[in-house]
Amino acid sequence: MHTRPSPRPRRTRGTRPRTTARLAAAVLTAAALLVSACSSGTSTTSAGGTVEAALAALPRATPSALTPYYDQRLGWRDCGTSGFQCATMKAPLDYANPDAGTVRLAVARKKATGKSKPLGSLLVNPGGPGGSAVAYLQQFAGIGYPAEVRARYDMVAVDPRGVARSEPVECLDGRQMDTYTQTDVTPDDQAERNALVTADRKFAESCGARSARLLRHVSTVEAARDMDILRAVLGDRKLHYVGASYGTFLGATYAGLFPGRVGRMVLDGAMDPSLDARRLNLDQTAGFETAFQAFAKDCVRHADCPLGGKGTTPARVGDRLQAFFRELDAHPVAAGDTDGRKLGESLATTGVIASMYDEGSWGQLREALTSAMKERDGAGLLALADSYYERDGSGHYSNLMMANAAVNCLDLPPAFSGPEGVEKELSAFEKASPVFGPGLAWTALNCSYWPVRATGEPHRIEARGAAPIVVVGTVRDPATPYRWARSLAGQLSSARLLTYDGDGHTAYGRGSACIDSAIDTYLLRGTPPTTGKRCS
């Protein structure tokens, strides 16, 4: 799910190589949804007393109005990237009215490299919402997944509707995004609060003006239904899938809608669809605090830690970081940016949060903090923030943040109805994370002004009748807290929970031979890990 810390939206990041680039394709996800037409009418009562509807499976037979989509043939062409082919797939803009127009979706694949009979297609999604699955395939999964997996599967990706190459949602331009990402999200007075509300309103209004046709039709349910069309077009009887972060919600939604078509499915860095937006954001805030505590303990062991020396408590490290943020709020520092941007509190917080996704980035964060705190050079933290936002050197942003908001605001009613709601919850968010809580509470306000009403609501996903599904949770995951993995595994009727006792966001392909072996065995042989398997 994507959480935009001092930044905005909120959602989740996906699996990437351990480089700064890895920070880009994953956005936190505070998404979850249920279209009323798909509700079974059955429900359970949560511990909190709320009623949670269960996502119901769609009819097994394909409606005749959708037959032209399921029967289409893809025209594969060279992508311009060695070994990959690309195509454009059509899906109905509105599944409730298939004659109302189409949406064109970008698809890419890399054919199985082995001589043995392929196992079928393996669809991958890195998270977001808003992360480009096609870019993830071409830059990592198609070349970085284990050779044995790539030998037996056609590696496939589709950019979800509204994302990247698939008719992207458009909102602010580059300069406007620069202004938006620098907006103060820890307002100290009424004027700053008004400025924050104005920024969120302008963002929402620009999306409504520039993407009016698409904005009502970028829900996770619709994206999951698009995946079933792709499964059929590829000639696969079952959908084999690896989804990370928000990609777990997308995959679980597919399983709930089409349980009989689930093949080998891995949901890594799982989300909990039964939670409302407020709870998702609060849980994620606590997740970032857990990750920050781990970073703080590691930081003070190093001589170059600018936040304290050996023996400094994590609480004291947090106090020093907060003091630095307050200083930047009052006096931003130069960052050597050609567009004149300086490093203020919002961008600095974004840079720190970006580094919580991967413990391999902690050294880079220490260096960036040292430069900013001791040398008054904000270039390092600004680079981390830009990577998080997918902003390039020319000042152009991908549509990551636009799609992120569009999907999340459609999938769930907003966390807060206005600034007053945030103020009432500030103490709870600050308790969850003294360092990040206030900023994350205020950034949860963005959907309050969205021009399109949410079509989803919190719900359980049971997917009764589905083949075994592997749900993976990382104990100190900042973006998708481990409790979410346990909850999703408890909802899915055929789930096997695989636990990674480690740091960072997601687990597969991040250095644990135990995790990788369990998932590879499942993908190649169909044998899921034993119940309760734990790796470190």
Short mmCIF file of N, CA, C and O in Angstrom, two decimals, residues 98-190:
data_model
loop_
_atom_site.label_atom_id
_atom_site.label_comp_id
_atom_site.label_asym_id
_atom_site.label_seq_id
_atom_site.Cartn_x
_atom_site.Cartn_y
_atom_site.Cartn_z
N PRO A 98 -20.02 -2.85 -20.81
CA PRO A 98 -18.88 -3.13 -21.71
C PRO A 98 -18.92 -2.40 -23.04
O PRO A 98 -17.89 -2.31 -23.72
N ASP A 99 -20.07 -1.89 -23.43
CA ASP A 99 -20.18 -1.18 -24.70
C ASP A 99 -19.82 0.31 -24.58
O ASP A 99 -19.90 1.05 -25.57
N ALA A 100 -19.43 0.73 -23.38
CA ALA A 100 -19.20 2.16 -23.14
C ALA A 100 -17.80 2.62 -23.53
O ALA A 100 -17.45 3.76 -23.30
N GLY A 101 -17.03 1.74 -24.14
CA GLY A 101 -15.69 2.12 -24.55
C GLY A 101 -14.64 1.17 -24.00
O GLY A 101 -14.94 0.28 -23.20
N THR A 102 -13.41 1.35 -24.44
CA THR A 102 -12.33 0.45 -24.04
C THR A 102 -11.19 1.24 -23.39
O THR A 102 -11.10 2.46 -23.52
N VAL A 103 -10.34 0.50 -22.71
CA VAL A 103 -9.09 1.03 -22.20
C VAL A 103 -7.98 0.14 -22.76
O VAL A 103 -8.13 -1.08 -22.85
N ARG A 104 -6.90 0.77 -23.18
CA ARG A 104 -5.80 0.04 -23.81
C ARG A 104 -4.69 -0.17 -22.79
O ARG A 104 -4.20 0.79 -22.17
N LEU A 105 -4.31 -1.43 -22.60
CA LEU A 105 -3.35 -1.80 -21.56
C LEU A 105 -2.05 -2.31 -22.18
O LEU A 105 -2.07 -3.13 -23.10
N ALA A 106 -0.94 -1.83 -21.64
CA ALA A 106 0.38 -2.25 -22.12
C ALA A 106 0.78 -3.56 -21.47
O ALA A 106 0.74 -3.71 -20.25
N VAL A 107 1.18 -4.51 -22.31
CA VAL A 107 1.59 -5.84 -21.86
C VAL A 107 2.99 -6.12 -22.38
O VAL A 107 3.36 -5.71 -23.48
N ALA A 108 3.80 -6.81 -21.59
CA ALA A 108 5.13 -7.22 -22.02
C ALA A 108 5.39 -8.64 -21.54
O ALA A 108 4.80 -9.10 -20.56
N ARG A 109 6.28 -9.33 -22.26
CA ARG A 109 6.64 -10.67 -21.83
C ARG A 109 8.06 -11.00 -22.27
O ARG A 109 8.61 -10.40 -23.18
N LYS A 110 8.61 -11.99 -21.59
CA LYS A 110 9.86 -12.60 -22.00
C LYS A 110 9.63 -14.10 -21.98
O LYS A 110 9.31 -14.68 -20.95
N LYS A 111 9.78 -14.72 -23.13
CA LYS A 111 9.47 -16.14 -23.27
C LYS A 111 10.39 -16.98 -22.39
O LYS A 111 11.53 -16.62 -22.11
N ALA A 112 9.86 -18.12 -21.97
CA ALA A 112 10.65 -19.05 -21.16
C ALA A 112 11.94 -19.41 -21.88
O ALA A 112 11.95 -19.63 -23.10
N THR A 113 13.03 -19.46 -21.13
CA THR A 113 14.34 -19.67 -21.73
C THR A 113 14.78 -21.12 -21.77
O THR A 113 15.76 -21.46 -22.43
N GLY A 114 14.07 -22.00 -21.06
CA GLY A 114 14.49 -23.40 -20.98
C GLY A 114 13.99 -24.25 -22.13
O GLY A 114 13.14 -23.84 -22.92
N LYS A 115 14.51 -25.46 -22.21
CA LYS A 115 14.12 -26.40 -23.26
C LYS A 115 12.95 -27.28 -22.83
O LYS A 115 12.30 -27.90 -23.67
N SER A 116 12.70 -27.35 -21.51
CA SER A 116 11.57 -28.14 -21.02
C SER A 116 10.26 -27.44 -21.34
O SER A 116 10.23 -26.23 -21.62
N LYS A 117 9.17 -28.18 -21.26
CA LYS A 117 7.87 -27.61 -21.53
C LYS A 117 7.57 -26.51 -20.53
O LYS A 117 7.67 -26.72 -19.31
N PRO A 118 7.20 -25.31 -20.99
CA PRO A 118 6.91 -24.20 -20.06
C PRO A 118 5.73 -24.54 -19.15
O PRO A 118 4.82 -25.29 -19.51
N LEU A 119 5.76 -23.97 -17.96
CA LEU A 119 4.68 -24.16 -17.00
C LEU A 119 3.52 -23.20 -17.26
O LEU A 119 2.47 -23.32 -16.64
N GLY A 120 3.73 -22.26 -18.17
CA GLY A 120 2.72 -21.25 -18.47
C GLY A 120 3.30 -19.86 -18.30
O GLY A 120 4.51 -19.67 -18.36
N SER A 121 2.44 -18.91 -18.08
CA SER A 121 2.88 -17.53 -17.88
C SER A 121 2.94 -17.23 -16.39
O SER A 121 2.11 -17.71 -15.62
N LEU A 122 3.91 -16.41 -15.99
CA LEU A 122 4.01 -15.95 -14.61
C LEU A 122 3.85 -14.44 -14.63
O LEU A 122 4.75 -13.71 -15.06
N LEU A 123 2.70 -13.97 -14.19
CA LEU A 123 2.41 -12.54 -14.17
C LEU A 123 3.02 -11.93 -12.91
O LEU A 123 2.89 -12.49 -11.81
N VAL A 124 3.67 -10.78 -13.05
CA VAL A 124 4.30 -10.12 -11.91
C VAL A 124 3.78 -8.70 -11.77
O VAL A 124 3.45 -8.04 -12.75
N ASN A 125 3.71 -8.25 -10.52
CA ASN A 125 3.32 -6.86 -10.24
C ASN A 125 4.13 -6.38 -9.04
O ASN A 125 4.14 -7.03 -8.00
N PRO A 126 4.79 -5.19 -9.15
CA PRO A 126 5.71 -4.74 -8.10
C PRO A 126 5.05 -3.93 -7.00
O PRO A 126 5.71 -3.59 -6.01
N GLY A 127 3.79 -3.56 -7.14
CA GLY A 127 3.15 -2.78 -6.10
C GLY A 127 2.74 -1.41 -6.54
O GLY A 127 2.68 -1.07 -7.71
N GLY A 128 2.50 -0.56 -5.59
CA GLY A 128 2.03 0.78 -5.84
C GLY A 128 0.87 1.08 -4.91
O GLY A 128 1.06 1.04 -3.70
N PRO A 129 -0.34 1.30 -5.41
CA PRO A 129 -0.65 1.31 -6.82
C PRO A 129 0.05 2.44 -7.54
O PRO A 129 0.32 3.49 -6.96
N GLY A 130 0.40 2.18 -8.78
CA GLY A 130 1.07 3.17 -9.60
C GLY A 130 2.41 2.71 -10.13
O GLY A 130 2.96 3.33 -11.03
N GLY A 131 2.96 1.63 -9.57
CA GLY A 131 4.24 1.12 -10.07
C GLY A 131 4.04 0.45 -11.42
O GLY A 131 3.08 -0.29 -11.62
N SER A 132 4.96 0.68 -12.33
CA SER A 132 4.87 0.08 -13.66
C SER A 132 5.32 -1.37 -13.62
O SER A 132 6.50 -1.66 -13.36
N ALA A 133 4.41 -2.28 -13.89
CA ALA A 133 4.76 -3.70 -13.92
C ALA A 133 5.63 -4.02 -15.12
O ALA A 133 6.50 -4.88 -15.06
N VAL A 134 5.39 -3.32 -16.23
CA VAL A 134 6.19 -3.55 -17.44
C VAL A 134 7.65 -3.16 -17.18
O VAL A 134 8.57 -3.89 -17.52
N ALA A 135 7.85 -2.00 -16.57
CA ALA A 135 9.22 -1.57 -16.25
C ALA A 135 9.86 -2.54 -15.27
O ALA A 135 11.04 -2.88 -15.39
N TYR A 136 9.11 -2.99 -14.28
CA TYR A 136 9.62 -3.96 -13.30
C TYR A 136 10.04 -5.25 -13.99
O TYR A 136 11.08 -5.83 -13.66
N LEU A 137 9.24 -5.71 -14.94
CA LEU A 137 9.57 -6.93 -15.67
C LEU A 137 10.87 -6.75 -16.45
O LEU A 137 11.76 -7.60 -16.40
N GLN A 138 10.98 -5.64 -17.16
CA GLN A 138 12.13 -5.43 -18.04
C GLN A 138 13.40 -5.10 -17.27
O GLN A 138 14.50 -5.45 -17.71
N GLN A 139 13.27 -4.45 -16.13
CA GLN A 139 14.44 -4.02 -15.38
C GLN A 139 14.86 -4.98 -14.29
O GLN A 139 15.99 -4.92 -13.82
N PHE A 140 13.94 -5.84 -13.86
CA PHE A 140 14.31 -6.76 -12.79
C PHE A 140 13.79 -8.18 -12.97
O PHE A 140 14.55 -9.11 -13.17
N ALA A 141 12.47 -8.36 -12.91
CA ALA A 141 11.92 -9.72 -12.86
C ALA A 141 12.34 -10.57 -14.06
O ALA A 141 12.68 -11.75 -13.93
N GLY A 142 12.31 -9.97 -15.25
CA GLY A 142 12.62 -10.73 -16.46
C GLY A 142 14.08 -11.10 -16.60
O GLY A 142 14.44 -11.95 -17.42
N ILE A 143 14.93 -10.46 -15.82
CA ILE A 143 16.37 -10.76 -15.87
C ILE A 143 16.93 -11.14 -14.51
O ILE A 143 18.00 -11.75 -14.43
N GLY A 144 16.21 -10.81 -13.43
CA GLY A 144 16.73 -11.03 -12.09
C GLY A 144 16.07 -12.13 -11.30
O GLY A 144 16.60 -12.55 -10.27
N TYR A 145 14.90 -12.61 -11.72
CA TYR A 145 14.30 -13.75 -11.05
C TYR A 145 15.22 -14.97 -11.24
O TYR A 145 15.99 -15.02 -12.21
N PRO A 146 15.15 -15.95 -10.37
CA PRO A 146 16.01 -17.13 -10.51
C PRO A 146 15.94 -17.73 -11.91
O PRO A 146 14.87 -17.80 -12.52
N ALA A 147 17.08 -18.16 -12.42
CA ALA A 147 17.16 -18.70 -13.78
C ALA A 147 16.21 -19.87 -13.98
O ALA A 147 15.62 -20.04 -15.05
N GLU A 148 16.05 -20.69 -12.92
CA GLU A 148 15.17 -21.86 -13.03
C GLU A 148 13.72 -21.43 -13.25
O GLU A 148 12.97 -22.08 -13.99
N VAL A 149 13.32 -20.34 -12.61
CA VAL A 149 11.95 -19.84 -12.77
C VAL A 149 11.78 -19.27 -14.17
O VAL A 149 10.79 -19.55 -14.87
N ARG A 150 12.74 -18.47 -14.62
CA ARG A 150 12.65 -17.87 -15.95
C ARG A 150 12.75 -18.91 -17.05
O ARG A 150 12.25 -18.70 -18.17
N ALA A 151 13.35 -20.05 -16.74
CA ALA A 151 13.46 -21.12 -17.74
C ALA A 151 12.11 -21.81 -17.97
O ALA A 151 11.83 -22.27 -19.07
N ARG A 152 11.28 -21.86 -16.94
CA ARG A 152 10.04 -22.63 -17.03
C ARG A 152 8.80 -21.78 -17.28
O ARG A 152 7.74 -22.31 -17.62
N TYR A 153 8.91 -20.47 -17.08
CA TYR A 153 7.75 -19.60 -17.27
C TYR A 153 8.02 -18.53 -18.32
O TYR A 153 9.13 -18.01 -18.43
N ASP A 154 6.95 -18.19 -19.08
CA ASP A 154 6.96 -16.92 -19.81
C ASP A 154 6.73 -15.84 -18.77
O ASP A 154 5.70 -15.81 -18.09
N MET A 155 7.69 -14.94 -18.60
CA MET A 155 7.55 -13.86 -17.63
C MET A 155 6.71 -12.75 -18.26
O MET A 155 7.03 -12.25 -19.35
N VAL A 156 5.64 -12.34 -17.58
CA VAL A 156 4.65 -11.44 -18.18
C VAL A 156 4.30 -10.31 -17.20
O VAL A 156 4.29 -10.52 -15.98
N ALA A 157 4.01 -9.14 -17.74
CA ALA A 157 3.53 -8.02 -16.92
C ALA A 157 2.53 -7.20 -17.71
O ALA A 157 2.61 -7.11 -18.94
N VAL A 158 1.60 -6.60 -17.01
CA VAL A 158 0.67 -5.63 -17.60
C VAL A 158 0.63 -4.42 -16.67
O VAL A 158 0.50 -4.55 -15.46
N ASP A 159 0.80 -3.24 -17.24
CA ASP A 159 0.60 -2.03 -16.46
C ASP A 159 -0.88 -1.89 -16.19
O ASP A 159 -1.69 -1.85 -17.13
N PRO A 160 -1.29 -1.84 -14.91
CA PRO A 160 -2.73 -1.69 -14.63
C PRO A 160 -3.30 -0.43 -15.25
O PRO A 160 -2.57 0.54 -15.52
N ARG A 161 -4.57 -0.44 -15.49
CA ARG A 161 -5.24 0.73 -16.07
C ARG A 161 -4.89 1.99 -15.27
O ARG A 161 -4.90 2.01 -14.04
N GLY A 162 -4.56 3.06 -16.01
CA GLY A 162 -4.21 4.32 -15.37
C GLY A 162 -2.75 4.46 -14.99
O GLY A 162 -2.33 5.51 -14.51
N VAL A 163 -1.96 3.41 -15.24
CA VAL A 163 -0.57 3.38 -14.79
C VAL A 163 0.40 3.37 -15.97
O VAL A 163 0.23 2.58 -16.91
N ALA A 164 1.39 4.24 -15.94
CA ALA A 164 2.52 4.23 -16.87
C ALA A 164 2.08 4.17 -18.33
O ALA A 164 1.55 5.13 -18.86
N ARG A 165 2.25 3.01 -18.98
CA ARG A 165 1.96 2.89 -20.41
C ARG A 165 0.49 2.57 -20.70
O ARG A 165 0.09 2.51 -21.85
N SER A 166 -0.31 2.33 -19.66
CA SER A 166 -1.72 1.94 -19.85
C SER A 166 -2.64 3.12 -19.59
O SER A 166 -3.27 3.23 -18.53
N GLU A 167 -2.71 4.02 -20.59
CA GLU A 167 -3.56 5.21 -20.48
C GLU A 167 -3.40 5.86 -19.11
O GLU A 167 -4.32 5.86 -18.28
N PRO A 168 -2.24 6.44 -18.84
CA PRO A 168 -1.94 6.93 -17.49
C PRO A 168 -2.84 8.05 -17.01
O PRO A 168 -3.23 8.94 -17.78
N VAL A 169 -3.19 8.00 -15.75
CA VAL A 169 -3.87 9.12 -15.10
C VAL A 169 -2.90 10.31 -15.11
O VAL A 169 -1.72 10.17 -14.80
N GLU A 170 -3.42 11.47 -15.47
CA GLU A 170 -2.59 12.67 -15.51
C GLU A 170 -3.19 13.74 -14.60
O GLU A 170 -4.41 13.91 -14.54
N CYS A 171 -2.31 14.46 -13.89
CA CYS A 171 -2.77 15.49 -12.97
C CYS A 171 -1.88 16.72 -13.10
O CYS A 171 -1.98 17.44 -14.08
N LEU A 172 -0.97 16.92 -12.16
CA LEU A 172 -0.09 18.08 -12.17
C LEU A 172 1.09 17.89 -13.12
O LEU A 172 1.53 16.76 -13.36
N ASP A 173 1.62 19.00 -13.64
CA ASP A 173 2.84 18.91 -14.44
C ASP A 173 4.06 18.92 -13.51
O ASP A 173 3.92 18.99 -12.27
N GLY A 174 5.26 18.86 -14.08
CA GLY A 174 6.46 18.73 -13.28
C GLY A 174 6.67 19.84 -12.28
O GLY A 174 6.96 19.59 -11.10
N ARG A 175 6.53 21.07 -12.71
CA ARG A 175 6.75 22.21 -11.80
C ARG A 175 5.68 22.23 -10.70
O ARG A 175 5.96 22.56 -9.54
N GLN A 176 4.46 21.90 -11.07
CA GLN A 176 3.40 21.84 -10.06
C GLN A 176 3.66 20.72 -9.06
O GLN A 176 3.40 20.88 -7.86
N MET A 177 4.19 19.59 -9.55
CA MET A 177 4.52 18.50 -8.64
C MET A 177 5.66 18.90 -7.71
O MET A 177 5.68 18.53 -6.52
N ASP A 178 6.62 19.67 -8.20
CA ASP A 178 7.69 20.16 -7.34
C ASP A 178 7.10 20.95 -6.17
O ASP A 178 7.51 20.79 -5.01
N THR A 179 6.16 21.81 -6.49
CA THR A 179 5.52 22.60 -5.44
C THR A 179 4.74 21.72 -4.48
O THR A 179 4.82 21.87 -3.25
N TYR A 180 4.02 20.76 -5.04
CA TYR A 180 3.19 19.87 -4.23
C TYR A 180 4.03 19.04 -3.26
O TYR A 180 3.69 18.90 -2.08
N THR A 181 5.13 18.48 -3.73
CA THR A 181 5.94 17.61 -2.87
C THR A 181 6.69 18.39 -1.80
O THR A 181 7.20 17.79 -0.85
N GLN A 182 6.76 19.71 -1.93
CA GLN A 182 7.42 20.53 -0.92
C GLN A 182 6.44 21.15 0.07
O GLN A 182 6.86 21.84 1.01
N THR A 183 5.15 20.89 -0.12
CA THR A 183 4.15 21.44 0.79
C THR A 183 4.39 20.94 2.21
O THR A 183 4.66 19.76 2.44
N ASP A 184 4.29 21.83 3.17
CA ASP A 184 4.49 21.49 4.58
C ASP A 184 3.35 20.61 5.05
O ASP A 184 2.18 21.03 5.05
N VAL A 185 3.66 19.38 5.46
CA VAL A 185 2.62 18.46 5.93
C VAL A 185 2.65 18.28 7.44
O VAL A 185 2.08 17.33 7.97
N THR A 186 3.32 19.19 8.13
CA THR A 186 3.22 19.26 9.59
C THR A 186 2.86 20.70 9.94
O THR A 186 3.68 21.45 10.52
N PRO A 187 1.65 21.14 9.58
CA PRO A 187 1.28 22.56 9.74
C PRO A 187 1.34 23.02 11.20
O PRO A 187 0.88 22.33 12.11
N ASP A 188 1.93 24.19 11.39
CA ASP A 188 2.09 24.75 12.73
C ASP A 188 1.02 25.78 13.08
O ASP A 188 0.89 26.17 14.24
N ASP A 189 0.30 26.27 12.08
CA ASP A 189 -0.72 27.29 12.33
C ASP A 189 -1.81 27.18 11.26
O ASP A 189 -1.74 26.34 10.36
N GLN A 190 -2.81 28.05 11.37
CA GLN A 190 -3.94 27.99 10.47
C GLN A 190 -3.53 28.26 9.02
O GLN A 190 -4.05 27.64 8.08
#
